[in-house]
CSV table of C-alpha atoms in Angstrom, one decimal:
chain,number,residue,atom,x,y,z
J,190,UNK,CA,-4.9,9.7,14.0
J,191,UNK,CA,-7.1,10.1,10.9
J,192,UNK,CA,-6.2,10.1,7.5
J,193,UNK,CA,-7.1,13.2,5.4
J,194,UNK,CA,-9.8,13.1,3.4
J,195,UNK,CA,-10.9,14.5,-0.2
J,196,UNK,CA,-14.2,15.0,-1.7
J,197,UNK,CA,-14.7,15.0,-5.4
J,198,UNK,CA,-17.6,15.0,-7.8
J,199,UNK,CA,-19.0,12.7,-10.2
J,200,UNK,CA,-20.3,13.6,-13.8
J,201,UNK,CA,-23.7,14.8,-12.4
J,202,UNK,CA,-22.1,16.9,-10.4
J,203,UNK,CA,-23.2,15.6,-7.2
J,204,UNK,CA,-20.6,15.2,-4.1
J,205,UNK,CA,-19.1,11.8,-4.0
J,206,UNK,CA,-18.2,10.2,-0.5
J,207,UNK,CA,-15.8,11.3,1.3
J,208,UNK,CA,-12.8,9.0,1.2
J,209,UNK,CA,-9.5,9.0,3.3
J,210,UNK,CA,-6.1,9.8,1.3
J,211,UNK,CA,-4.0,6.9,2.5
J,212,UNK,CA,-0.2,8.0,2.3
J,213,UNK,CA,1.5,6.8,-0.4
J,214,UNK,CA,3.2,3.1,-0.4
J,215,UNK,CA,6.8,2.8,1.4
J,216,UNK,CA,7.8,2.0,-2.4
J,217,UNK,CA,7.8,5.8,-2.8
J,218,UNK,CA,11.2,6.7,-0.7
J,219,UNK,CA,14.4,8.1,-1.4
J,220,UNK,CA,15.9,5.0,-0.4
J,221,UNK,CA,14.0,2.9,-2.7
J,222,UNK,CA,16.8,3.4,-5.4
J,223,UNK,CA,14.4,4.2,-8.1
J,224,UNK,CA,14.1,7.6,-9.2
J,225,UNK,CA,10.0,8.9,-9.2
J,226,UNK,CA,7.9,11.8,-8.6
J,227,UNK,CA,4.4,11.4,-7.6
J,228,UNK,CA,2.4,14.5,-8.9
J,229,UNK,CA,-0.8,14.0,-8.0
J,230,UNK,CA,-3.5,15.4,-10.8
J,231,UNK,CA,-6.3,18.0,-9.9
J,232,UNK,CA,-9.1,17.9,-12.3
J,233,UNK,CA,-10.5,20.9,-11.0
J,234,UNK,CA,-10.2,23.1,-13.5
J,235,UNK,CA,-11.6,20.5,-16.1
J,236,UNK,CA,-15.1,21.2,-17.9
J,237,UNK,CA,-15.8,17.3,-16.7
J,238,UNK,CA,-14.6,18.3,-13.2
J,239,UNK,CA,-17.9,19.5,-12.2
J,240,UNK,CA,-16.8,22.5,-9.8
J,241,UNK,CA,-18.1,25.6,-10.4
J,242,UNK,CA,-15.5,28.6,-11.3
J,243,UNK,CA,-15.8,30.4,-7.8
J,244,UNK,CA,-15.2,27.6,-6.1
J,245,UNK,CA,-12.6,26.2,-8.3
J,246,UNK,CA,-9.7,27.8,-6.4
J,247,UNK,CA,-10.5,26.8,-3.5
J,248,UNK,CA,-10.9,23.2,-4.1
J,249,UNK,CA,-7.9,23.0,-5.6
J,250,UNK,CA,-5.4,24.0,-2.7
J,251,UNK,CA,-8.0,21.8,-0.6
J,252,UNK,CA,-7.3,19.0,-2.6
J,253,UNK,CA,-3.7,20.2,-3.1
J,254,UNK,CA,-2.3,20.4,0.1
J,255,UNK,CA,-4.1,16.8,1.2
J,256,UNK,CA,-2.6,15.2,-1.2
J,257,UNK,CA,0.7,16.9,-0.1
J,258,UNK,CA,0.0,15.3,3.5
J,259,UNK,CA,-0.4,11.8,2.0
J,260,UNK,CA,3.5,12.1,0.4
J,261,UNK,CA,2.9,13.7,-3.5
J,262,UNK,CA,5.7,15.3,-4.6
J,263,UNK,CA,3.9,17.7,-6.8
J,264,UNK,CA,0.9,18.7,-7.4
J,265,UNK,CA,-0.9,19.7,-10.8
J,266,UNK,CA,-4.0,21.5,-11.2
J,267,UNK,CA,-4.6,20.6,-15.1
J,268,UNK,CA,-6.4,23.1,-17.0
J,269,UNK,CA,-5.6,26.6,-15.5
J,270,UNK,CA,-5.8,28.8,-17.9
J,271,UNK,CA,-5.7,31.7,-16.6
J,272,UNK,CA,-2.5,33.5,-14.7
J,273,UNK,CA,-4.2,34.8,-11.5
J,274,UNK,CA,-5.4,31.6,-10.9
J,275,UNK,CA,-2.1,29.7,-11.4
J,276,UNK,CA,0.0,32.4,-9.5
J,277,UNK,CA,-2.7,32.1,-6.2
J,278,UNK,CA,-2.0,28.5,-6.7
J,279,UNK,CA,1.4,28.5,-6.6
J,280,UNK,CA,1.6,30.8,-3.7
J,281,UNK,CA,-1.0,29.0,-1.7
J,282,UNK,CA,0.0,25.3,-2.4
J,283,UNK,CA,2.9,23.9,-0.1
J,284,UNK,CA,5.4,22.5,-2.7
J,285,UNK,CA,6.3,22.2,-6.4
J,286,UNK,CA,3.0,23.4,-8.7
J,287,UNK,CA,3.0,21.8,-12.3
J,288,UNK,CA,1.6,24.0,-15.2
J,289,UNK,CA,0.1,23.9,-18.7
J,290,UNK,CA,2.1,25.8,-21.2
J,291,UNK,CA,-0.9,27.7,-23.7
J,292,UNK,CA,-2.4,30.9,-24.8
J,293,UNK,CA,-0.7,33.5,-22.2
J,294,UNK,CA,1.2,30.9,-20.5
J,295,UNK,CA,4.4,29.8,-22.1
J,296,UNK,CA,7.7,28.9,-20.6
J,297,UNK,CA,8.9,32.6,-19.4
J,298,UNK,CA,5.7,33.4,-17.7
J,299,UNK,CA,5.5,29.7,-16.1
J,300,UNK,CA,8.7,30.7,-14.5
J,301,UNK,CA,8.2,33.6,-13.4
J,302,UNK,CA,4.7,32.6,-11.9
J,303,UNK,CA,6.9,30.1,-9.6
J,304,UNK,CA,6.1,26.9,-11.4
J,305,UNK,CA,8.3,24.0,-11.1
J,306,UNK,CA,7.4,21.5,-13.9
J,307,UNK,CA,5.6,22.4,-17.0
J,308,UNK,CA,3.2,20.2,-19.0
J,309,UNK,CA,2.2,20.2,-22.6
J,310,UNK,CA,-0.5,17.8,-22.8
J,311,UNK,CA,-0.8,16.9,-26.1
J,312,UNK,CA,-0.4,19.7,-27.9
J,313,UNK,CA,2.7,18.3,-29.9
J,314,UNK,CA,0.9,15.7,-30.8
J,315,UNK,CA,-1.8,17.5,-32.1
J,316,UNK,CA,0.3,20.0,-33.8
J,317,UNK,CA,1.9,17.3,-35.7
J,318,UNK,CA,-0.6,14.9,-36.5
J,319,UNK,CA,-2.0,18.4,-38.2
J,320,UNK,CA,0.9,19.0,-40.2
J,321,UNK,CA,1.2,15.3,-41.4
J,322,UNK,CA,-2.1,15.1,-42.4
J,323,UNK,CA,-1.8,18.8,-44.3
J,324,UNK,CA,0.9,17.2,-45.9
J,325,UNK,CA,-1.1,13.9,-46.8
J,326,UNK,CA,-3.6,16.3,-48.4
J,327,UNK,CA,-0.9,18.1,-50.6
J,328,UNK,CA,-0.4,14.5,-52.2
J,329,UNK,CA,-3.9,13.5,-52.7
């Protein structure tokens, strides 16, 4: 039997090789006494990911459900931003979907779109490196 395969893109754009998704190492079983979920990233919706809009929902449950053959746990298609796209994703993907909280997206509407884990990149971060250096400012 073959492995899957995916397809990406590099930064030009151009189609890389098709490569086989091997399934993930026997460390990765319940048994293994160590508690981990693999969710496996989908830079799809990325400006750097190179795939134009229309086709970016497709790729993604392409991408998605191989890397749900080879063992993920979850999957997370970082960067949707918009709640169509997200809902079709959570509804076509077999499994747990991880979203990005953001602008029309917080916690109530990740739930009720079916995600199962929520993101917040670094927005925290951000948010309070901008307070700290507000507040640096204030004493200069």
């Amino acid at each position: 039997m073959s492995a899957p395969a995916a397809a990406g893109r590099n930064r030009c754009g151009t189609r890389l090789a098709i490569s086989p998704i091997r399934p993930l190492p026997v460390c990765h079983r319940p048994d293994a006494g160590v508690p981990i979920v693999v969710n496996a990233r989908i830079d799809t919706f990325l400006p750097t990911g190179g795939i134009p809009a229309p086709e970016r929902l497709a790729e993604t449950v392409g991408r998605g459900r191989l890397y749900r053959d080879a063992g993920a746990d979850c999957v997370y298609p970082i960067g949707v931003r918009d709640r169509h796209d997200l809902a079709t994703l959570v509804e076509e993907l077999p499994g747990p979907v991880n979203g990005n909280t953001g602008e029309g997206l917080d916690l109530a509407t990740l739930r009720e779109l079916g995600v199962a884990r929520v993101s917040y990149g670094p927005r925290i971060y951000r948010a309070a490196l901008a307070e700290l250096r507000s507040a640096v400012q204030a004493l200069v």
